[in-house]
PDB file of C-alpha atoms in Angstrom:
ATOM      1  CA  UNK A   1      20.381  47.845  13.106  1.00  0.00           C
ATOM      2  CA  UNK A   2      22.398  50.316  11.023  1.00  0.00           C
ATOM      3  CA  UNK A   3      20.341  52.821   8.769  1.00  0.00           C
ATOM      4  CA  UNK A   4      21.577  52.850   5.162  1.00  0.00           C
ATOM      5  CA  UNK A   5      22.770  56.323   3.911  1.00  0.00           C
ATOM      6  CA  UNK A   6      20.406  58.194   1.681  1.00  0.00           C
ATOM      7  CA  UNK A   7      21.561  58.067  -2.017  1.00  0.00           C
ATOM      8  CA  UNK A   8      22.831  61.362  -3.328  1.00  0.00           C
ATOM      9  CA  UNK A   9      20.311  63.781  -4.901  1.00  0.00           C
ATOM     10  CA  UNK A  10      20.936  63.964  -8.636  1.00  0.00           C
ATOM     11  CA  UNK A  11      20.726  67.337 -10.643  1.00  0.00           C
ATOM     12  CA  UNK A  12      17.222  66.673 -12.116  1.00  0.00           C
ATOM     13  CA  UNK A  13      15.998  65.918  -8.543  1.00  0.00           C
ATOM     14  CA  UNK A  14      17.556  69.203  -7.212  1.00  0.00           C
ATOM     15  CA  UNK A  15      16.011  71.328  -9.888  1.00  0.00           C
ATOM     16  CA  UNK A  16      12.659  69.769  -9.425  1.00  0.00           C
ATOM     17  CA  UNK A  17      12.907  70.387  -5.603  1.00  0.00           C
ATOM     18  CA  UNK A  18      14.214  74.035  -6.103  1.00  0.00           C
ATOM     19  CA  UNK A  19      11.091  74.653  -8.447  1.00  0.00           C
ATOM     20  CA  UNK A  20       8.797  73.109  -5.964  1.00  0.00           C
ATOM     21  CA  UNK A  21      10.308  75.060  -2.978  1.00  0.00           C
ATOM     22  CA  UNK A  22       8.963  78.222  -4.630  1.00  0.00           C
ATOM     23  CA  UNK A  23      10.049  82.067  -4.253  1.00  0.00           C
ATOM     24  CA  UNK A  24      11.974  82.888  -1.107  1.00  0.00           C
ATOM     25  CA  UNK A  25      13.720  79.794  -0.569  1.00  0.00           C
ATOM     26  CA  UNK A  26      17.460  79.158  -1.559  1.00  0.00           C
ATOM     27  CA  UNK A  27      18.775  75.812  -2.115  1.00  0.00           C
ATOM     28  CA  UNK A  28      22.207  74.482  -2.907  1.00  0.00           C
ATOM     29  CA  UNK A  29      23.435  70.893  -3.843  1.00  0.00           C
ATOM     30  CA  UNK A  30      26.457  70.120  -2.044  1.00  0.00           C
ATOM     31  CA  UNK A  31      28.016  66.537  -2.890  1.00  0.00           C
ATOM     32  CA  UNK A  32      24.588  65.205  -3.590  1.00  0.00           C
ATOM     33  CA  UNK A  33      23.002  66.691  -0.374  1.00  0.00           C
ATOM     34  CA  UNK A  34      20.206  69.609  -0.650  1.00  0.00           C
ATOM     35  CA  UNK A  35      21.036  72.345   1.628  1.00  0.00           C
ATOM     36  CA  UNK A  36      18.696  75.351   2.482  1.00  0.00           C
ATOM     37  CA  UNK A  37      20.579  78.546   3.032  1.00  0.00           C
ATOM     38  CA  UNK A  38      19.711  81.992   4.343  1.00  0.00           C
ATOM     39  CA  UNK A  39      17.594  83.912   2.084  1.00  0.00           C
ATOM     40  CA  UNK A  40      17.584  87.825   2.660  1.00  0.00           C
ATOM     41  CA  UNK A  41      17.176  90.989   0.805  1.00  0.00           C
ATOM     42  CA  UNK A  42      20.793  92.127  -0.097  1.00  0.00           C
ATOM     43  CA  UNK A  43      21.988  94.965   2.119  1.00  0.00           C
ATOM     44  CA  UNK A  44      22.925  98.207   0.298  1.00  0.00           C
ATOM     45  CA  UNK A  45      26.841  97.559   0.677  1.00  0.00           C
ATOM     46  CA  UNK A  46      26.620  94.082  -0.454  1.00  0.00           C
ATOM     47  CA  UNK A  47      24.825  95.152  -3.842  1.00  0.00           C
ATOM     48  CA  UNK A  48      27.218  98.171  -4.052  1.00  0.00           C
ATOM     49  CA  UNK A  49      30.417  95.940  -3.782  1.00  0.00           C
ATOM     50  CA  UNK A  50      28.734  93.548  -6.163  1.00  0.00           C
ATOM     51  CA  UNK A  51      28.034  96.203  -8.796  1.00  0.00           C
ATOM     52  CA  UNK A  52      31.643  97.673  -8.440  1.00  0.00           C
ATOM     53  CA  UNK A  53      33.284  94.263  -9.165  1.00  0.00           C
ATOM     54  CA  UNK A  54      30.959  93.416 -12.001  1.00  0.00           C
ATOM     55  CA  UNK A  55      31.490  96.758 -13.830  1.00  0.00           C
ATOM     56  CA  UNK A  56      35.184  96.221 -13.576  1.00  0.00           C
ATOM     57  CA  UNK A  57      35.041  92.666 -14.825  1.00  0.00           C
ATOM     58  CA  UNK A  58      32.706  93.458 -17.718  1.00  0.00           C
ATOM     59  CA  UNK A  59      35.179  96.391 -18.778  1.00  0.00           C
ATOM     60  CA  UNK A  60      37.989  93.873 -18.762  1.00  0.00           C
ATOM     61  CA  UNK A  61      35.796  91.452 -20.825  1.00  0.00           C
ATOM     62  CA  UNK A  62      35.002  94.245 -23.368  1.00  0.00           C
ATOM     63  CA  UNK A  63      38.814  94.959 -23.810  1.00  0.00           C
ATOM     64  CA  UNK A  64      39.702  91.370 -24.461  1.00  0.00           C
ATOM     65  CA  UNK A  65      38.486  90.858 -28.288  1.00  0.00           C
ATOM     66  CA  UNK A  66      39.664  87.118 -28.178  1.00  0.00           C
ATOM     67  CA  UNK A  67      37.897  86.324 -24.878  1.00  0.00           C
ATOM     68  CA  UNK A  68      34.916  83.952 -25.476  1.00  0.00           C
ATOM     69  CA  UNK A  69      33.561  83.624 -21.923  1.00  0.00           C
ATOM     70  CA  UNK A  70      31.059  85.547 -19.925  1.00  0.00           C
ATOM     71  CA  UNK A  71      30.534  87.205 -16.674  1.00  0.00           C
ATOM     72  CA  UNK A  72      27.672  86.693 -14.691  1.00  0.00           C
ATOM     73  CA  UNK A  73      26.495  87.899 -11.078  1.00  0.00           C
ATOM     74  CA  UNK A  74      23.740  87.643  -8.431  1.00  0.00           C
ATOM     75  CA  UNK A  75      23.617  84.042  -6.796  1.00  0.00           C
ATOM     76  CA  UNK A  76      24.535  82.375 -10.408  1.00  0.00           C
ATOM     77  CA  UNK A  77      23.476  78.898 -10.510  1.00  0.00           C
ATOM     78  CA  UNK A  78      26.458  76.698 -11.192  1.00  0.00           C
ATOM     79  CA  UNK A  79      26.872  72.832 -11.390  1.00  0.00           C
ATOM     80  CA  UNK A  80      30.400  72.878 -10.167  1.00  0.00           C
ATOM     81  CA  UNK A  81      31.373  69.132 -11.109  1.00  0.00           C
ATOM     82  CA  UNK A  82      28.831  66.830 -12.579  1.00  0.00           C
ATOM     83  CA  UNK A  83      30.489  63.903 -10.744  1.00  0.00           C
ATOM     84  CA  UNK A  84      30.021  65.280  -7.206  1.00  0.00           C
ATOM     85  CA  UNK A  85      26.316  66.503  -8.035  1.00  0.00           C
ATOM     86  CA  UNK A  86      27.223  69.970  -6.506  1.00  0.00           C
ATOM     87  CA  UNK A  87      25.104  73.083  -7.519  1.00  0.00           C
ATOM     88  CA  UNK A  88      25.807  76.382  -5.737  1.00  0.00           C
ATOM     89  CA  UNK A  89      24.830  80.110  -6.189  1.00  0.00           C
ATOM     90  CA  UNK A  90      27.859  82.200  -6.877  1.00  0.00           C
ATOM     91  CA  UNK A  91      28.097  86.149  -6.220  1.00  0.00           C
ATOM     92  CA  UNK A  92      30.156  86.889  -9.127  1.00  0.00           C
ATOM     93  CA  UNK A  93      31.732  84.455 -11.660  1.00  0.00           C
ATOM     94  CA  UNK A  94      33.736  84.503 -14.759  1.00  0.00           C
ATOM     95  CA  UNK A  95      33.418  81.452 -17.059  1.00  0.00           C
ATOM     96  CA  UNK A  96      35.365  80.627 -20.199  1.00  0.00           C
ATOM     97  CA  UNK A  97      32.030  79.629 -21.782  1.00  0.00           C
ATOM     98  CA  UNK A  98      29.263  81.350 -23.108  1.00  0.00           C
ATOM     99  CA  UNK A  99      26.276  82.204 -20.909  1.00  0.00           C
ATOM    100  CA  UNK A 100      24.063  78.980 -20.690  1.00  0.00           C
ATOM    101  CA  UNK A 101      20.719  78.459 -22.351  1.00  0.00           C
ATOM    102  CA  UNK A 102      17.555  77.915 -20.417  1.00  0.00           C
ATOM    103  CA  UNK A 103      17.696  74.123 -20.265  1.00  0.00           C
ATOM    104  CA  UNK A 104      19.069  73.545 -17.942  1.00  0.00           C
ATOM    105  CA  UNK A 105      19.389  77.050 -16.534  1.00  0.00           C
ATOM    106  CA  UNK A 106      22.673  76.933 -14.976  1.00  0.00           C
ATOM    107  CA  UNK A 107      26.417  77.168 -15.930  1.00  0.00           C
ATOM    108  CA  UNK A 108      27.939  73.554 -16.279  1.00  0.00           C
ATOM    109  CA  UNK A 109      31.396  73.420 -14.979  1.00  0.00           C
ATOM    110  CA  UNK A 110      33.281  75.685 -12.718  1.00  0.00           C
ATOM    111  CA  UNK A 111      34.092  79.470 -13.321  1.00  0.00           C
ATOM    112  CA  UNK A 112      37.846  80.419 -13.794  1.00  0.00           C
ATOM    113  CA  UNK A 113      37.298  82.969 -11.135  1.00  0.00           C
ATOM    114  CA  UNK A 114      34.618  82.953  -8.347  1.00  0.00           C
ATOM    115  CA  UNK A 115      33.860  85.875  -6.098  1.00  0.00           C
ATOM    116  CA  UNK A 116      31.935  86.003  -2.929  1.00  0.00           C
ATOM    117  CA  UNK A 117      30.849  89.082  -0.892  1.00  0.00           C
ATOM    118  CA  UNK A 118      30.578  88.331   2.795  1.00  0.00           C
ATOM    119  CA  UNK A 119      27.281  89.091   4.556  1.00  0.00           C
ATOM    120  CA  UNK A 120      26.609  89.216   8.329  1.00  0.00           C
ATOM    121  CA  UNK A 121      24.880  85.831   8.273  1.00  0.00           C
ATOM    122  CA  UNK A 122      28.069  84.044   6.757  1.00  0.00           C
ATOM    123  CA  UNK A 123      30.034  81.967   9.047  1.00  0.00           C
ATOM    124  CA  UNK A 124      33.755  81.085   8.930  1.00  0.00           C
ATOM    125  CA  UNK A 125      32.836  77.363   8.416  1.00  0.00           C
ATOM    126  CA  UNK A 126      30.330  78.169   5.639  1.00  0.00           C
ATOM    127  CA  UNK A 127      32.794  80.419   3.754  1.00  0.00           C
ATOM    128  CA  UNK A 128      35.815  77.831   4.216  1.00  0.00           C
ATOM    129  CA  UNK A 129      33.651  74.944   3.082  1.00  0.00           C
ATOM    130  CA  UNK A 130      32.411  76.919  -0.065  1.00  0.00           C
ATOM    131  CA  UNK A 131      35.831  78.111  -0.966  1.00  0.00           C
ATOM    132  CA  UNK A 132      37.458  74.646  -0.562  1.00  0.00           C
ATOM    133  CA  UNK A 133      34.507  73.205  -2.761  1.00  0.00           C
ATOM    134  CA  UNK A 134      35.386  75.822  -5.473  1.00  0.00           C
ATOM    135  CA  UNK A 135      38.950  75.093  -5.601  1.00  0.00           C
ATOM    136  CA  UNK A 136      38.472  71.273  -5.516  1.00  0.00           C
ATOM    137  CA  UNK A 137      36.107  71.777  -8.408  1.00  0.00           C
ATOM    138  CA  UNK A 138      38.782  73.574 -10.513  1.00  0.00           C
ATOM    139  CA  UNK A 139      38.027  77.186  -9.861  1.00  0.00           C
ATOM    140  CA  UNK A 140      41.448  79.054 -10.592  1.00  0.00           C
ATOM    141  CA  UNK A 141      40.859  81.937  -8.229  1.00  0.00           C
ATOM    142  CA  UNK A 142      38.487  82.644  -5.194  1.00  0.00           C
ATOM    143  CA  UNK A 143      38.153  86.168  -4.203  1.00  0.00           C
ATOM    144  CA  UNK A 144      36.430  86.779  -0.614  1.00  0.00           C
ATOM    145  CA  UNK A 145      35.429  90.423  -0.363  1.00  0.00           C
ATOM    146  CA  UNK A 146      34.906  91.511   3.320  1.00  0.00           C
ATOM    147  CA  UNK A 147      32.940  94.815   3.327  1.00  0.00           C
ATOM    148  CA  UNK A 148      33.488  95.240   7.094  1.00  0.00           C
ATOM    149  CA  UNK A 149      37.445  94.992   7.210  1.00  0.00           C
ATOM    150  CA  UNK A 150      37.527  96.316   3.579  1.00  0.00           C
ATOM    151  CA  UNK A 151      39.979  93.482   2.447  1.00  0.00           C
ATOM    152  CA  UNK A 152      39.943  90.974  -0.397  1.00  0.00           C
ATOM    153  CA  UNK A 153      41.306  87.463   0.330  1.00  0.00           C
ATOM    154  CA  UNK A 154      42.596  85.563  -2.759  1.00  0.00           C
ATOM    155  CA  UNK A 155      42.600  81.652  -2.690  1.00  0.00           C
ATOM    156  CA  UNK A 156      44.301  79.439  -5.091  1.00  0.00           C
ATOM    157  CA  UNK A 157      44.658  75.808  -4.889  1.00  0.00           C
ATOM    158  CA  UNK A 158      47.763  74.527  -3.155  1.00  0.00           C
ATOM    159  CA  UNK A 159      48.759  78.179  -2.038  1.00  0.00           C
ATOM    160  CA  UNK A 160      48.383  80.148   1.001  1.00  0.00           C
ATOM    161  CA  UNK A 161      45.692  82.918   0.876  1.00  0.00           C
ATOM    162  CA  UNK A 162      46.746  86.329   0.355  1.00  0.00           C
ATOM    163  CA  UNK A 163      44.937  89.097   2.170  1.00  0.00           C
ATOM    164  CA  UNK A 164      44.795  92.486   0.305  1.00  0.00           C
ATOM    165  CA  UNK A 165      43.903  95.906   1.799  1.00  0.00           C
ATOM    166  CA  UNK A 166      43.393  99.333   0.359  1.00  0.00           C
ATOM    167  CA  UNK A 167      46.954  99.940  -0.675  1.00  0.00           C
ATOM    168  CA  UNK A 168      46.867  96.632  -2.760  1.00  0.00           C
ATOM    169  CA  UNK A 169      45.740  95.570  -6.220  1.00  0.00           C
ATOM    170  CA  UNK A 170      43.512  92.663  -7.032  1.00  0.00           C
ATOM    171  CA  UNK A 171      45.074  91.010  -9.871  1.00  0.00           C
ATOM    172  CA  UNK A 172      43.477  88.285 -12.145  1.00  0.00           C
ATOM    173  CA  UNK A 173      46.724  87.332 -13.910  1.00  0.00           C
ATOM    174  CA  UNK A 174      46.725  83.627 -14.840  1.00  0.00           C
ATOM    175  CA  UNK A 175      43.065  83.390 -15.284  1.00  0.00           C
ATOM    176  CA  UNK A 176      42.275  86.907 -16.326  1.00  0.00           C
ATOM    177  CA  UNK A 177      45.280  88.378 -18.115  1.00  0.00           C
ATOM    178  CA  UNK A 178      45.384  92.205 -17.821  1.00  0.00           C
ATOM    179  CA  UNK A 179      42.886  92.614 -15.045  1.00  0.00           C
ATOM    180  CA  UNK A 180      43.724  94.617 -12.159  1.00  0.00           C
ATOM    181  CA  UNK A 181      42.008  96.939  -9.900  1.00  0.00           C
ATOM    182  CA  UNK A 182      42.983  98.728  -6.589  1.00  0.00           C
ATOM    183  CA  UNK A 183      41.180  97.237  -3.592  1.00  0.00           C
ATOM    184  CA  UNK A 184      40.256 100.632  -2.473  1.00  0.00           C
ATOM    185  CA  UNK A 185      37.928 101.160  -5.441  1.00  0.00           C
ATOM    186  CA  UNK A 186      35.564  98.672  -3.939  1.00  0.00           C
ATOM    187  CA  UNK A 187      35.387 100.226  -0.382  1.00  0.00           C
ATOM    188  CA  UNK A 188      36.260 103.847  -0.727  1.00  0.00           C
ATOM    189  CA  UNK A 189      32.772 105.197  -1.730  1.00  0.00           C
ATOM    190  CA  UNK A 190      30.318 103.813   0.628  1.00  0.00           C
ATOM    191  CA  UNK A 191      29.953 104.877   4.237  1.00  0.00           C
ATOM    192  CA  UNK A 192      30.715 102.169   6.946  1.00  0.00           C
ATOM    193  CA  UNK A 193      27.233 100.475   7.682  1.00  0.00           C
ATOM    194  CA  UNK A 194      28.624  97.842   9.917  1.00  0.00           C
ATOM    195  CA  UNK A 195      30.949  97.154  12.653  1.00  0.00           C
ATOM    196  CA  UNK A 196      32.979  94.038  13.256  1.00  0.00           C
ATOM    197  CA  UNK A 197      30.908  93.125  16.275  1.00  0.00           C
ATOM    198  CA  UNK A 198      27.918  92.780  13.902  1.00  0.00           C
ATOM    199  CA  UNK A 199      29.331  90.131  11.750  1.00  0.00           C
ATOM    200  CA  UNK A 200      29.011  86.484  12.871  1.00  0.00           C
TER     201      UNK A 200
END
């Protein structure tokens, strides 16, 4: 006897589950399936790189008087695609819409740029799945910052990933006209706190 598949979880059901889970539990909704992910206090280097990126994005935002969007950071809740019932937390995102109201307390629709800062608990499969989900949902650029190797990998739909190092510039052209920052600005001011062997 076959077992019928469970129906997809709706956004309202997800938000209710998230509220009932309480503090210290981090949930995401991927194609209608609730997934619990690792919840840890952010390390010093993760928070440092996040702050560096956000500071430069806000400076760019302030310089663009015609930009009507918003920059947000810190596991920003986002419903990427209402049809796929996927809600994720994004490290840093730039949206072409204003910050959301409190009901529902999340961005509705994908950011134009999404950035993730790798943590020791991240897996290759997990990062790849999330990157693919972002691109399929309409995110223009996905930036993966690797604090251990001091690189930024840029993903665009239908294009090969571009790996950037200390001597390269991270450019937002296309989605973020005029945004450009040396990769070395993210990694040059913090002492090494992890070795490649510590990342799994």
